[in-house]
Amino acid sequence: AVAALERYGDRLHVHTSSGVQTTLDDIRAAVVEIIERDDRPPMVLVDYLQKVPVPGAGMGEEERVAVVVERLKDMALELGVPVVAIAAADKASLVAGRRTRVNDLRGSSSLAYEADVILILNEKYDIVANHHLVYHLGNAERFRHWIVMSIEKNRNGADHLELEFQKRFEQGRFEPEGRVVEEQLVEERVFRD
């Protein structure tokens, strides 16, 4: 990992941002500075979308997210930079046994429209159909070690795909080789007493 980082470390730019002070103009200025210095567009990672402040009072979260998403997309198109933005989900959707979907993201209407690709991560154990757990007791523990990445939207390719990746969180990563989910998945698990 250190050797790999040494090969591209000079291209890794970390901007210390604040959810209170780092505006869309600040993000754009940092990107332009990197393009001018390195003569190549960086990949921009925004963590997370709902924390980017928008000047002006009286906006609800949906409206603020719409402004942020539209301006980030404009920046991506104008400067030729890929933008990856992490979005928060509504608290009600973050419960065991319920599958998070694009409409559960805070500011979902603008995200669903503007984004080129939407990826949603769910714990496999929480979204696999009950019969995979009830009749195969060993699966419950095994499924806790996997995450399901759903490709909810892909403007230029395949969507509505479910891929699974093994967690290697003790190493701070996922296994890079995923596979298509074979088990039946559910929107919301039905619990029985």
Coordinates of N, CA, C and O in Angstrom, one line a residue:
A1 N 0.8 -1.2 0.0 CA 0.0 0.0 0.0 C 0.9 1.3 0.0 O 0.6 2.2 -0.7
V2 N 1.9 1.2 0.8 CA 2.8 2.4 0.8 C 3.5 2.6 -0.5 O 3.6 3.8 -1.0
A3 N 3.9 1.5 -1.2 CA 4.6 1.7 -2.5 C 3.6 2.2 -3.5 O 3.9 3.1 -4.3
A4 N 2.4 1.7 -3.5 CA 1.3 2.2 -4.4 C 1.1 3.7 -4.1 O 1.0 4.5 -5.1
L5 N 1.0 4.1 -2.9 CA 0.8 5.5 -2.5 C 1.9 6.4 -3.0 O 1.7 7.5 -3.5
E6 N 3.1 5.9 -2.9 CA 4.3 6.7 -3.4 C 4.2 6.9 -4.9 O 4.7 8.0 -5.4
R7 N 3.6 6.0 -5.7 CA 3.5 6.2 -7.1 C 2.5 7.3 -7.5 O 2.6 8.0 -8.5
Y8 N 1.4 7.5 -6.7 CA 0.4 8.5 -7.0 C 0.2 9.5 -5.9 O -0.6 10.4 -6.0
G9 N 1.0 9.5 -4.9 CA 0.9 10.4 -3.7 C 0.9 11.9 -4.1 O 0.2 12.7 -3.5
D10 N 1.7 12.2 -5.1 CA 1.8 13.6 -5.5 C 0.5 14.1 -6.2 O 0.3 15.3 -6.4
R11 N -0.3 13.2 -6.6 CA -1.6 13.5 -7.2 C -2.7 13.5 -6.2 O -3.9 13.8 -6.6
L12 N -2.5 13.1 -5.0 CA -3.5 13.1 -4.0 C -3.6 14.4 -3.3 O -2.6 14.9 -2.6
H13 N -4.7 15.1 -3.4 CA -4.9 16.4 -2.8 C -6.1 16.3 -1.8 O -7.2 16.0 -2.2
V14 N -5.8 16.6 -0.6 CA -6.8 16.5 0.5 C -7.1 18.0 0.9 O -6.2 18.7 1.3
H15 N -8.4 18.3 0.8 CA -8.8 19.7 1.2 C -9.5 19.5 2.5 O -10.5 18.8 2.6
T16 N -9.0 20.2 3.5 CA -9.7 20.2 4.8 C -10.9 21.1 4.7 O -10.7 22.3 4.6
S17 N -12.0 20.6 4.8 CA -13.3 21.3 4.6 C -14.1 21.4 5.9 O -13.9 20.6 6.8
S18 N -15.0 22.3 5.9 CA -15.9 22.4 7.0 C -17.3 22.5 6.5 O -17.6 23.2 5.6
G19 N -18.3 21.8 7.2 CA -19.7 21.9 6.9 C -20.3 23.3 7.1 O -21.4 23.5 6.8
V20 N -19.5 24.1 7.8 CA -20.0 25.4 8.1 C -19.4 26.5 7.2 O -20.1 27.4 6.7
Q21 N -18.1 26.3 6.8 CA -17.4 27.3 6.0 C -17.1 27.0 4.6 O -16.9 27.9 3.8
T22 N -17.0 25.7 4.2 CA -16.6 25.4 2.8 C -17.8 25.4 1.9 O -18.5 24.5 1.8
T23 N -17.9 26.5 1.1 CA -19.0 26.7 0.2 C -18.7 26.0 -1.1 O -17.6 25.6 -1.4
L24 N -19.7 26.0 -2.0 CA -19.5 25.6 -3.4 C -18.5 26.4 -4.1 O -17.7 25.8 -4.9
D25 N -18.4 27.7 -3.8 CA -17.4 28.5 -4.5 C -16.0 28.1 -4.0 O -15.0 28.1 -4.8
D26 N -15.8 27.7 -2.7 CA -14.6 27.2 -2.2 C -14.2 25.9 -2.8 O -13.0 25.7 -3.2
I27 N -15.1 25.0 -3.0 CA -14.8 23.7 -3.7 C -14.4 24.0 -5.1 O -13.3 23.4 -5.6
R28 N -15.1 24.8 -5.8 CA -14.7 25.1 -7.2 C -13.3 25.7 -7.3 O -12.5 25.4 -8.2
A29 N -13.0 26.7 -6.4 CA -11.7 27.4 -6.4 C -10.6 26.4 -6.2 O -9.5 26.4 -6.8
A30 N -10.8 25.4 -5.3 CA -9.8 24.4 -5.0 C -9.6 23.5 -6.2 O -8.4 23.1 -6.5
V31 N -10.6 23.1 -6.9 CA -10.5 22.3 -8.1 C -9.8 23.1 -9.2 O -8.9 22.5 -9.9
V32 N -10.2 24.3 -9.4 CA -9.5 25.1 -10.5 C -8.0 25.3 -10.2 O -7.2 25.1 -11.1
E33 N -7.7 25.5 -8.9 CA -6.3 25.6 -8.5 C -5.5 24.3 -8.8 O -4.4 24.4 -9.4
I34 N -6.1 23.2 -8.6 CA -5.4 21.9 -8.9 C -5.2 21.7 -10.4 O -4.2 21.3 -10.9
I35 N -6.3 22.0 -11.1 CA -6.2 21.9 -12.6 C -5.1 22.8 -13.1 O -4.3 22.4 -14.0
E36 N -5.0 24.0 -12.7 CA -4.0 25.0 -13.1 C -2.6 24.5 -12.7 O -1.7 24.6 -13.5
R37 N -2.4 23.9 -11.5 CA -1.1 23.5 -11.1 C -0.7 22.2 -11.7 O 0.5 22.1 -12.1
D38 N -1.6 21.2 -11.8 CA -1.2 19.9 -12.3 C -1.5 19.7 -13.8 O -1.2 18.7 -14.4
D39 N -2.3 20.6 -14.4 CA -2.7 20.5 -15.8 C -3.5 19.2 -16.1 O -3.4 18.6 -17.2
R40 N -4.2 18.7 -15.1 CA -5.2 17.6 -15.3 C -6.3 17.7 -14.2 O -6.1 18.1 -13.1
P41 N -7.5 17.3 -14.7 CA -8.6 17.4 -13.7 C -8.6 16.3 -12.6 O -8.3 15.2 -12.9
P42 N -8.8 16.8 -11.4 CA -8.9 15.8 -10.3 C -10.3 15.1 -10.2 O -11.3 15.6 -10.8
M43 N -10.4 14.0 -9.5 CA -11.6 13.5 -9.1 C -12.0 14.2 -7.8 O -11.2 14.3 -6.9
V44 N -13.2 14.7 -7.7 CA -13.7 15.4 -6.6 C -14.6 14.5 -5.7 O -15.5 13.9 -6.2
L45 N -14.3 14.4 -4.5 CA -15.1 13.6 -3.5 C -15.7 14.5 -2.5 O -14.9 15.2 -1.8
V46 N -17.0 14.6 -2.4 CA -17.7 15.4 -1.5 C -18.3 14.5 -0.4 O -19.2 13.7 -0.7
D47 N -17.9 14.7 0.8 CA -18.3 13.9 1.9 C -18.8 14.9 3.1 O -18.0 15.4 3.8
Y48 N -20.0 15.1 3.2 CA -21.1 14.6 2.5 C -22.0 15.7 1.9 O -21.9 16.8 2.4
L49 N -22.8 15.5 1.0 CA -23.6 16.4 0.2 C -24.4 17.4 1.1 O -24.4 18.6 0.8
Q50 N -25.1 16.9 2.0 CA -26.0 17.7 2.9 C -25.3 18.6 3.8 O -25.9 19.5 4.4
K51 N -23.9 18.5 3.9 CA -23.2 19.4 4.8 C -22.6 20.6 4.1 O -22.1 21.5 4.7
V52 N -22.7 20.6 2.8 CA -22.2 21.8 2.0 C -23.1 23.0 2.3 O -24.3 22.9 1.9
P53 N -22.6 24.1 2.8 CA -23.5 25.2 3.1 C -23.9 26.0 1.9 O -23.1 26.0 0.9
V54 N -25.1 26.5 1.9 CA -25.6 27.3 0.8 C -26.0 28.6 1.4 O -26.8 28.7 2.3
P55 N -25.5 29.7 0.9 CA -25.8 31.0 1.4 C -27.3 31.3 1.2 O -27.9 30.9 0.2
G56 N -27.9 32.1 2.1 CA -29.3 32.4 2.0 C -30.1 31.7 3.1 O -29.9 30.5 3.4
A57 N -31.0 32.4 3.6 CA -31.9 31.9 4.7 C -33.2 31.4 4.2 O -33.6 31.7 3.1
G58 N -33.8 30.6 5.0 CA -35.2 30.1 4.7 C -35.3 28.9 3.7 O -36.4 28.6 3.3
M59 N -34.1 28.3 3.3 CA -34.2 27.1 2.4 C -34.4 25.9 3.3 O -33.7 25.7 4.3
G60 N -35.3 25.0 2.8 CA -35.4 23.7 3.4 C -34.3 22.8 2.9 O -33.6 23.2 1.9
E61 N -34.2 21.7 3.5 CA -33.1 20.7 3.1 C -33.2 20.3 1.7 O -32.2 20.3 0.9
E62 N -34.4 20.0 1.2 CA -34.6 19.6 -0.2 C -34.1 20.6 -1.2 O -33.5 20.3 -2.1
E63 N -34.4 21.9 -0.9 CA -34.0 23.0 -1.7 C -32.5 23.2 -1.7 O -31.9 23.4 -2.7
R64 N -31.9 23.1 -0.5 CA -30.5 23.2 -0.4 C -29.7 22.1 -1.1 O -28.8 22.4 -1.8
V65 N -30.2 20.9 -1.0 CA -29.6 19.8 -1.7 C -29.7 20.0 -3.2 O -28.7 19.7 -3.9
A66 N -30.8 20.5 -3.7 CA -31.0 20.7 -5.1 C -30.0 21.7 -5.6 O -29.4 21.5 -6.7
V67 N -29.7 22.8 -4.9 CA -28.7 23.8 -5.2 C -27.3 23.2 -5.3 O -26.6 23.4 -6.3
V68 N -27.0 22.4 -4.3 CA -25.6 21.8 -4.2 C -25.5 20.9 -5.4 O -24.4 20.9 -6.1
V69 N -26.4 20.0 -5.6 CA -26.3 19.0 -6.7 C -26.2 19.7 -8.0 O -25.4 19.3 -8.8
E70 N -27.0 20.7 -8.3 CA -27.0 21.3 -9.6 C -25.7 22.0 -9.8 O -25.1 22.0 -10.9
R71 N -25.1 22.7 -8.8 CA -23.9 23.4 -8.9 C -22.7 22.5 -9.0 O -21.8 22.7 -9.8
L72 N -22.7 21.3 -8.3 CA -21.7 20.4 -8.5 C -21.7 19.8 -9.9 O -20.6 19.6 -10.5
K73 N -22.9 19.5 -10.4 CA -23.0 19.0 -11.8 C -22.5 20.0 -12.8 O -21.8 19.7 -13.7
D74 N -22.9 21.3 -12.6 CA -22.4 22.3 -13.5 C -20.9 22.4 -13.5 O -20.2 22.5 -14.5
M75 N -20.3 22.3 -12.3 CA -18.8 22.3 -12.2 C -18.2 21.1 -12.9 O -17.2 21.3 -13.6
A76 N -18.8 20.0 -12.7 CA -18.3 18.7 -13.4 C -18.3 18.9 -14.9 O -17.3 18.6 -15.5
L77 N -19.3 19.4 -15.4 CA -19.4 19.6 -16.9 C -18.5 20.7 -17.4 O -17.8 20.5 -18.4
E78 N -18.5 21.8 -16.7 CA -17.6 22.9 -17.1 C -16.1 22.6 -17.0 O -15.4 22.9 -17.9
L79 N -15.7 22.0 -15.9 CA -14.3 21.8 -15.7 C -13.8 20.4 -16.2 O -12.6 20.1 -16.1
G80 N -14.8 19.5 -16.5 CA -14.4 18.2 -16.9 C -13.9 17.3 -15.8 O -12.9 16.5 -16.0
V81 N -14.4 17.5 -14.6 CA -14.0 16.7 -13.5 C -15.1 15.7 -13.0 O -16.3 16.1 -13.0
P82 N -14.7 14.5 -12.7 CA -15.7 13.6 -12.1 C -16.0 14.0 -10.7 O -15.0 14.3 -9.9
V83 N -17.2 13.9 -10.3 CA -17.6 14.3 -8.9 C -18.3 13.1 -8.3 O -19.3 12.6 -8.8
V84 N -17.8 12.7 -7.1 CA -18.4 11.6 -6.4 C -18.9 12.3 -5.1 O -18.1 12.9 -4.3
A85 N -20.2 12.1 -4.8 CA -20.8 12.8 -3.6 C -21.4 11.7 -2.8 O -22.2 10.9 -3.3
I86 N -21.1 11.7 -1.5 CA -21.8 10.8 -0.5 C -23.0 11.5 0.0 O -22.9 12.7 0.4
A87 N -24.1 10.9 0.0 CA -25.4 11.5 0.5 C -25.9 10.7 1.7 O -25.7 9.5 1.8
A88 N -26.4 11.5 2.6 CA -27.0 10.9 3.8 C -28.4 10.4 3.5 O -29.1 10.9 2.7
A89 N -28.8 9.3 4.3 CA -30.1 8.8 4.2 C -31.0 9.3 5.3 O -30.5 9.7 6.4
D90 N -32.3 9.3 5.1 CA -33.2 9.6 6.2 C -33.0 8.6 7.3 O -32.8 7.4 7.1
K91 N -33.1 9.1 8.6 CA -33.0 8.3 9.7 C -33.9 7.1 9.7 O -33.6 6.0 10.1
A92 N -35.2 7.3 9.3 CA -36.2 6.3 9.3 C -35.8 5.1 8.4 O -36.3 4.0 8.6
S93 N -35.0 5.3 7.4 CA -34.6 4.2 6.5 C -33.4 3.4 7.0 O -33.1 2.4 6.4
L94 N -32.8 3.9 8.0 CA -31.6 3.2 8.5 C -31.9 2.2 9.7 O -31.3 2.3 10.7
V95 N -32.8 1.3 9.4 CA -33.2 0.3 10.4 C -32.9 -1.1 9.9 O -33.0 -1.3 8.7
A96 N -32.6 -2.0 10.7 CA -32.3 -3.4 10.3 C -33.6 -3.9 9.7 O -34.7 -3.7 10.1
G97 N -33.3 -4.7 8.6 CA -34.4 -5.4 7.9 C -35.1 -4.5 6.9 O -36.1 -5.0 6.3
R98 N -34.6 -3.3 6.6 CA -35.2 -2.5 5.6 C -34.1 -2.1 4.6 O -33.1 -1.6 5.0
R99 N -34.5 -2.2 3.4 CA -33.5 -1.9 2.3 C -33.6 -0.4 2.0 O -34.6 0.2 1.7
T100 N -32.4 0.3 2.0 CA -32.3 1.7 1.6 C -32.3 1.8 0.1 O -31.6 1.1 -0.6
R101 N -33.1 2.7 -0.4 CA -33.3 3.0 -1.8 C -33.0 4.4 -2.1 O -32.9 5.2 -1.2
V102 N -33.0 4.8 -3.3 CA -32.7 6.2 -3.7 C -33.7 7.2 -3.1 O -33.4 8.3 -2.7
N103 N -35.0 6.8 -3.0 CA -36.0 7.7 -2.4 C -35.8 7.9 -0.9 O -36.5 8.7 -0.3
D104 N -34.9 7.1 -0.3 CA -34.6 7.3 1.1 C -33.5 8.3 1.4 O -33.2 8.7 2.5
L105 N -32.8 8.8 0.3 CA -31.7 9.7 0.5 C -32.3 11.1 0.8 O -33.3 11.5 0.2
R106 N -31.7 11.8 1.6 CA -32.1 13.2 1.9 C -31.9 14.1 0.7 O -30.7 14.2 0.2
G107 N -32.9 14.7 0.1 CA -32.9 15.4 -1.1 C -33.0 14.6 -2.3 O -32.4 14.9 -3.4
S108 N -33.7 13.5 -2.2 CA -33.7 12.4 -3.2 C -34.2 12.9 -4.6 O -33.8 12.4 -5.6
S109 N -35.2 13.8 -4.6 CA -35.7 14.1 -6.0 C -34.7 14.8 -6.8 O -34.5 14.4 -8.0
S110 N -33.8 15.7 -6.3 CA -32.8 16.3 -7.1 C -31.7 15.3 -7.4 O -31.1 15.3 -8.5
L111 N -31.4 14.4 -6.4 CA -30.3 13.4 -6.7 C -30.7 12.5 -7.8 O -29.9 12.1 -8.6
A112 N -32.0 12.0 -7.7 CA -32.5 11.1 -8.7 C -32.4 11.7 -10.1 O -32.2 11.0 -11.1
Y113 N -32.7 13.0 -10.2 CA -32.7 13.6 -11.5 C -31.3 14.0 -12.1 O -30.9 13.7 -13.2
E114 N -30.5 14.6 -11.2 CA -29.2 15.1 -11.7 C -28.0 14.1 -11.7 O -27.2 14.2 -12.6
A115 N -28.0 13.1 -10.9 CA -26.9 12.2 -10.8 C -26.8 11.3 -12.1 O -27.9 10.9 -12.6
D116 N -25.6 11.0 -12.5 CA -25.5 10.1 -13.6 C -25.5 8.7 -13.2 O -26.0 7.8 -13.8
V117 N -24.9 8.5 -12.0 CA -24.9 7.1 -11.4 C -25.3 7.2 -9.9 O -24.8 8.1 -9.2
I118 N -26.1 6.3 -9.4 CA -26.5 6.3 -8.0 C -26.2 4.9 -7.5 O -26.7 3.9 -8.1
L119 N -25.3 4.8 -6.5 CA -25.0 3.5 -5.9 C -25.5 3.6 -4.4 O -25.2 4.5 -3.7
I120 N -26.1 2.5 -4.0 CA -26.6 2.4 -2.6 C -26.0 1.2 -2.0 O -26.0 0.1 -2.6
L121 N -25.5 1.3 -0.8 CA -24.9 0.2 0.0 C -25.9 -0.2 1.1 O -26.4 0.6 1.8
N122 N -26.1 -1.5 1.2 CA -26.9 -2.1 2.2 C -26.2 -3.3 2.8 O -25.5 -4.0 2.1
E123 N -26.4 -3.6 4.1 CA -25.9 -4.8 4.7 C -26.7 -6.0 4.1 O -27.9 -6.0 4.1
K124 N -25.9 -7.0 3.6 CA -26.6 -8.1 3.0 C -27.6 -8.8 4.0 O -28.7 -9.2 3.6
Y125 N -27.1 -9.0 5.2 CA -28.0 -9.7 6.2 C -29.3 -9.0 6.3 O -30.4 -9.7 6.5
D126 N -29.4 -7.7 6.2 CA -30.6 -6.9 6.4 C -31.6 -7.0 5.2 O -32.8 -6.7 5.4
I127 N -31.1 -7.3 4.1 CA -32.0 -7.3 2.9 C -32.2 -8.6 2.2 O -32.9 -8.6 1.2
V128 N -31.6 -9.7 2.7 CA -31.8 -10.9 2.0 C -33.1 -11.5 2.5 O -33.6 -11.3 3.6
A129 N -33.8 -12.2 1.6 CA -35.1 -12.8 2.0 C -35.0 -13.8 3.2 O -34.0 -14.5 3.3
N130 N -36.0 -13.8 4.0 CA -36.0 -14.7 5.2 C -35.7 -16.1 5.0 O -35.0 -16.8 5.8
H131 N -36.2 -16.7 3.9 CA -36.0 -18.1 3.7 C -34.5 -18.5 3.5 O -34.1 -19.6 3.7
H132 N -33.6 -17.5 3.2 CA -32.2 -17.8 3.1 C -31.6 -17.8 4.5 O -30.5 -18.3 4.7
L133 N -32.3 -17.3 5.5 CA -31.8 -17.3 6.9 C -32.4 -18.4 7.7 O -31.8 -19.1 8.5
V134 N -33.7 -18.6 7.6 CA -34.5 -19.5 8.4 C -34.1 -21.0 8.1 O -33.9 -21.8 9.0
Y135 N -33.9 -21.3 6.8 CA -33.7 -22.7 6.5 C -32.2 -23.0 6.4 O -31.8 -24.2 6.2
H136 N -31.3 -22.0 6.5 CA -29.9 -22.2 6.4 C -29.3 -21.3 7.5 O -28.8 -20.2 7.2
L137 N -29.3 -21.8 8.7 CA -28.9 -21.0 9.8 C -27.4 -20.4 9.7 O -27.2 -19.3 10.2
G138 N -26.6 -21.1 9.1 CA -25.2 -20.6 8.9 C -25.1 -19.4 8.0 O -24.1 -18.6 8.1
N139 N -26.1 -19.2 7.2 CA -26.1 -18.0 6.3 C -26.1 -16.7 7.1 O -25.6 -15.7 6.7
A140 N -26.8 -16.7 8.2 CA -27.0 -15.4 9.0 C -25.6 -14.8 9.3 O -25.4 -13.6 9.0
E141 N -24.7 -15.6 9.9 CA -23.4 -15.1 10.2 C -22.6 -14.8 9.0 O -21.9 -13.7 8.9
R142 N -22.7 -15.6 8.0 CA -21.9 -15.4 6.7 C -22.4 -14.1 6.0 O -21.5 -13.3 5.6
F143 N -23.7 -13.8 6.0 CA -24.2 -12.7 5.3 C -23.8 -11.4 6.0 O -23.8 -10.3 5.4
R144 N -23.5 -11.4 7.3 CA -23.0 -10.2 8.0 C -21.7 -9.7 7.5 O -21.3 -8.6 7.8
H145 N -21.0 -10.5 6.8 CA -19.6 -10.1 6.3 C -19.7 -9.6 4.8 O -18.6 -9.4 4.2
W146 N -20.9 -9.3 4.3 CA -21.0 -8.9 2.9 C -21.9 -7.6 2.9 O -22.8 -7.4 3.7
I147 N -21.6 -6.8 1.9 CA -22.4 -5.6 1.6 C -23.0 -5.7 0.2 O -22.3 -6.3 -0.7
V148 N -24.2 -5.3 0.0 CA -24.8 -5.3 -1.3 C -24.8 -3.9 -1.9 O -25.2 -2.9 -1.2
M149 N -24.1 -3.7 -3.0 CA -24.1 -2.4 -3.7 C -25.2 -2.5 -4.9 O -25.0 -3.3 -5.8
S150 N -26.2 -1.7 -4.8 CA -27.2 -1.7 -5.8 C -26.9 -0.5 -6.7 O -26.7 0.6 -6.3
I151 N -26.9 -0.8 -8.0 CA -26.7 0.3 -9.0 C -28.2 0.7 -9.3 O -28.9 0.1 -10.1
E152 N -28.6 1.8 -8.6 CA -30.0 2.3 -8.8 C -30.2 3.0 -10.1 O -31.3 3.0 -10.6
K153 N -29.2 3.7 -10.5 CA -29.3 4.5 -11.7 C -27.9 4.5 -12.4 O -26.9 4.7 -11.8
N154 N -27.9 4.4 -13.7 CA -26.7 4.5 -14.5 C -27.1 5.1 -15.8 O -27.6 4.4 -16.7
R155 N -26.9 6.4 -16.0 CA -27.4 7.1 -17.2 C -26.8 6.5 -18.5 O -27.4 6.5 -19.5
N156 N -25.6 6.0 -18.4 CA -24.9 5.5 -19.6 C -24.6 4.0 -19.6 O -23.6 3.5 -20.3
G157 N -25.3 3.2 -18.8 CA -25.0 1.8 -18.7 C -26.1 1.0 -18.0 O -27.2 1.5 -17.8
A158 N -25.7 -0.1 -17.6 CA -26.7 -1.0 -16.9 C -27.0 -0.5 -15.5 O -26.2 0.0 -14.8
D159 N -28.3 -0.6 -15.2 CA -28.7 -0.3 -13.8 C -29.6 -1.4 -13.3 O -29.9 -2.4 -13.9
H160 N -30.1 -1.1 -12.1 CA -30.9 -2.1 -11.3 C -30.2 -3.5 -11.2 O -30.7 -4.5 -11.4
L161 N -28.9 -3.3 -10.9 CA -28.0 -4.5 -10.6 C -27.7 -4.5 -9.1 O -27.5 -3.5 -8.5
E162 N -27.6 -5.7 -8.6 CA -27.1 -5.9 -7.2 C -25.8 -6.7 -7.2 O -25.8 -7.9 -7.7
L163 N -24.8 -6.1 -6.7 CA -23.5 -6.8 -6.6 C -23.1 -6.8 -5.1 O -23.5 -6.0 -4.4
E164 N -22.4 -7.9 -4.7 CA -22.0 -8.0 -3.4 C -20.5 -8.0 -3.2 O -19.8 -8.5 -4.1
F165 N -20.0 -7.4 -2.1 CA -18.6 -7.3 -1.9 C -18.3 -7.7 -0.4 O -19.1 -7.3 0.5
Q166 N -17.3 -8.5 -0.2 CA -16.9 -8.9 1.1 C -16.3 -7.8 1.9 O -15.4 -7.1 1.3
K167 N -16.7 -7.6 3.1 CA -16.1 -6.6 4.0 C -14.7 -7.1 4.5 O -14.6 -8.2 4.9
R168 N -13.8 -6.2 4.5 CA -12.5 -6.4 5.1 C -12.2 -5.2 6.0 O -11.2 -4.5 5.8
F169 N -13.1 -4.9 6.9 CA -13.0 -3.7 7.7 C -11.9 -3.6 8.6 O -11.4 -2.5 9.0
E170 N -11.3 -4.8 9.0 CA -10.1 -4.8 9.8 C -8.9 -4.2 9.0 O -8.0 -3.7 9.6
Q171 N -9.1 -4.1 7.7 CA -8.1 -3.5 6.8 C -8.6 -2.2 6.2 O -7.9 -1.6 5.4
G172 N -9.8 -1.8 6.6 CA -10.4 -0.5 6.2 C -10.8 -0.6 4.7 O -10.6 0.4 4.0
R173 N -11.3 -1.7 4.2 CA -11.6 -1.8 2.8 C -12.7 -2.9 2.5 O -13.1 -3.6 3.4
F174 N -13.1 -3.0 1.3 CA -13.8 -4.1 0.8 C -12.9 -4.9 -0.2 O -12.0 -4.4 -0.7
E175 N -13.3 -6.2 -0.3 CA -12.6 -7.0 -1.4 C -12.9 -6.3 -2.7 O -14.1 -6.0 -3.0
P176 N -12.0 -6.0 -3.6 CA -12.3 -5.3 -4.8 C -13.1 -6.2 -5.8 O -13.8 -5.7 -6.7
E177 N -12.9 -7.5 -5.8 CA -13.7 -8.4 -6.7 C -15.0 -8.7 -6.1 O -15.1 -9.4 -5.1
G178 N -16.1 -8.2 -6.7 CA -17.4 -8.5 -6.3 C -18.0 -9.5 -7.2 O -17.4 -10.1 -8.0
R179 N -19.3 -9.8 -6.9 CA -20.1 -10.8 -7.7 C -21.5 -10.4 -7.7 O -22.0 -9.6 -6.8
V180 N -22.3 -10.9 -8.6 CA -23.7 -10.7 -8.6 C -24.3 -11.4 -7.5 O -24.0 -12.6 -7.2
V181 N -25.3 -10.8 -6.8 CA -26.0 -11.4 -5.7 C -26.9 -12.5 -6.3 O -27.7 -12.3 -7.2
E182 N -26.8 -13.7 -5.7 CA -27.6 -14.9 -6.2 C -28.8 -15.0 -5.3 O -29.8 -15.5 -5.9
E183 N -28.8 -14.6 -4.1 CA -30.0 -14.8 -3.2 C -31.1 -13.8 -3.6 O -30.8 -12.7 -4.1
Q184 N -32.3 -14.1 -3.2 CA -33.4 -13.2 -3.4 C -33.3 -12.1 -2.3 O -33.1 -12.3 -1.1
L185 N -33.5 -10.8 -2.8 CA -33.4 -9.7 -1.9 C -34.8 -9.1 -1.7 O -35.7 -9.3 -2.6
V186 N -35.1 -8.4 -0.6 CA -36.4 -7.9 -0.3 C -36.3 -6.4 -0.1 O -35.2 -5.9 0.1
E187 N -37.4 -5.7 -0.2 CA -37.4 -4.3 0.1 C -37.4 -4.1 1.6 O -36.7 -3.2 2.1
E188 N -38.2 -4.9 2.3 CA -38.3 -4.8 3.7 C -38.6 -6.1 4.3 O -39.5 -6.8 3.8
R189 N -37.8 -6.6 5.2 CA -37.9 -7.9 5.8 C -39.1 -7.9 6.7 O -39.4 -7.0 7.4
V190 N -39.9 -9.0 6.6 CA -41.0 -9.2 7.6 C -40.5 -10.0 8.7 O -40.0 -11.1 8.6
F191 N -40.6 -9.4 9.9 CA -40.2 -10.1 11.1 C -41.3 -10.8 11.7 O -42.5 -10.3 11.8
R192 N -41.1 -12.1 12.2 CA -42.2 -12.8 12.8 C -41.7 -13.2 14.2 O -40.6 -13.5 14.5
D193 N -42.7 -13.1 15.2 CA -42.4 -13.5 16.5 C -42.5 -15.0 16.7 O -43.3 -15.7 16.1

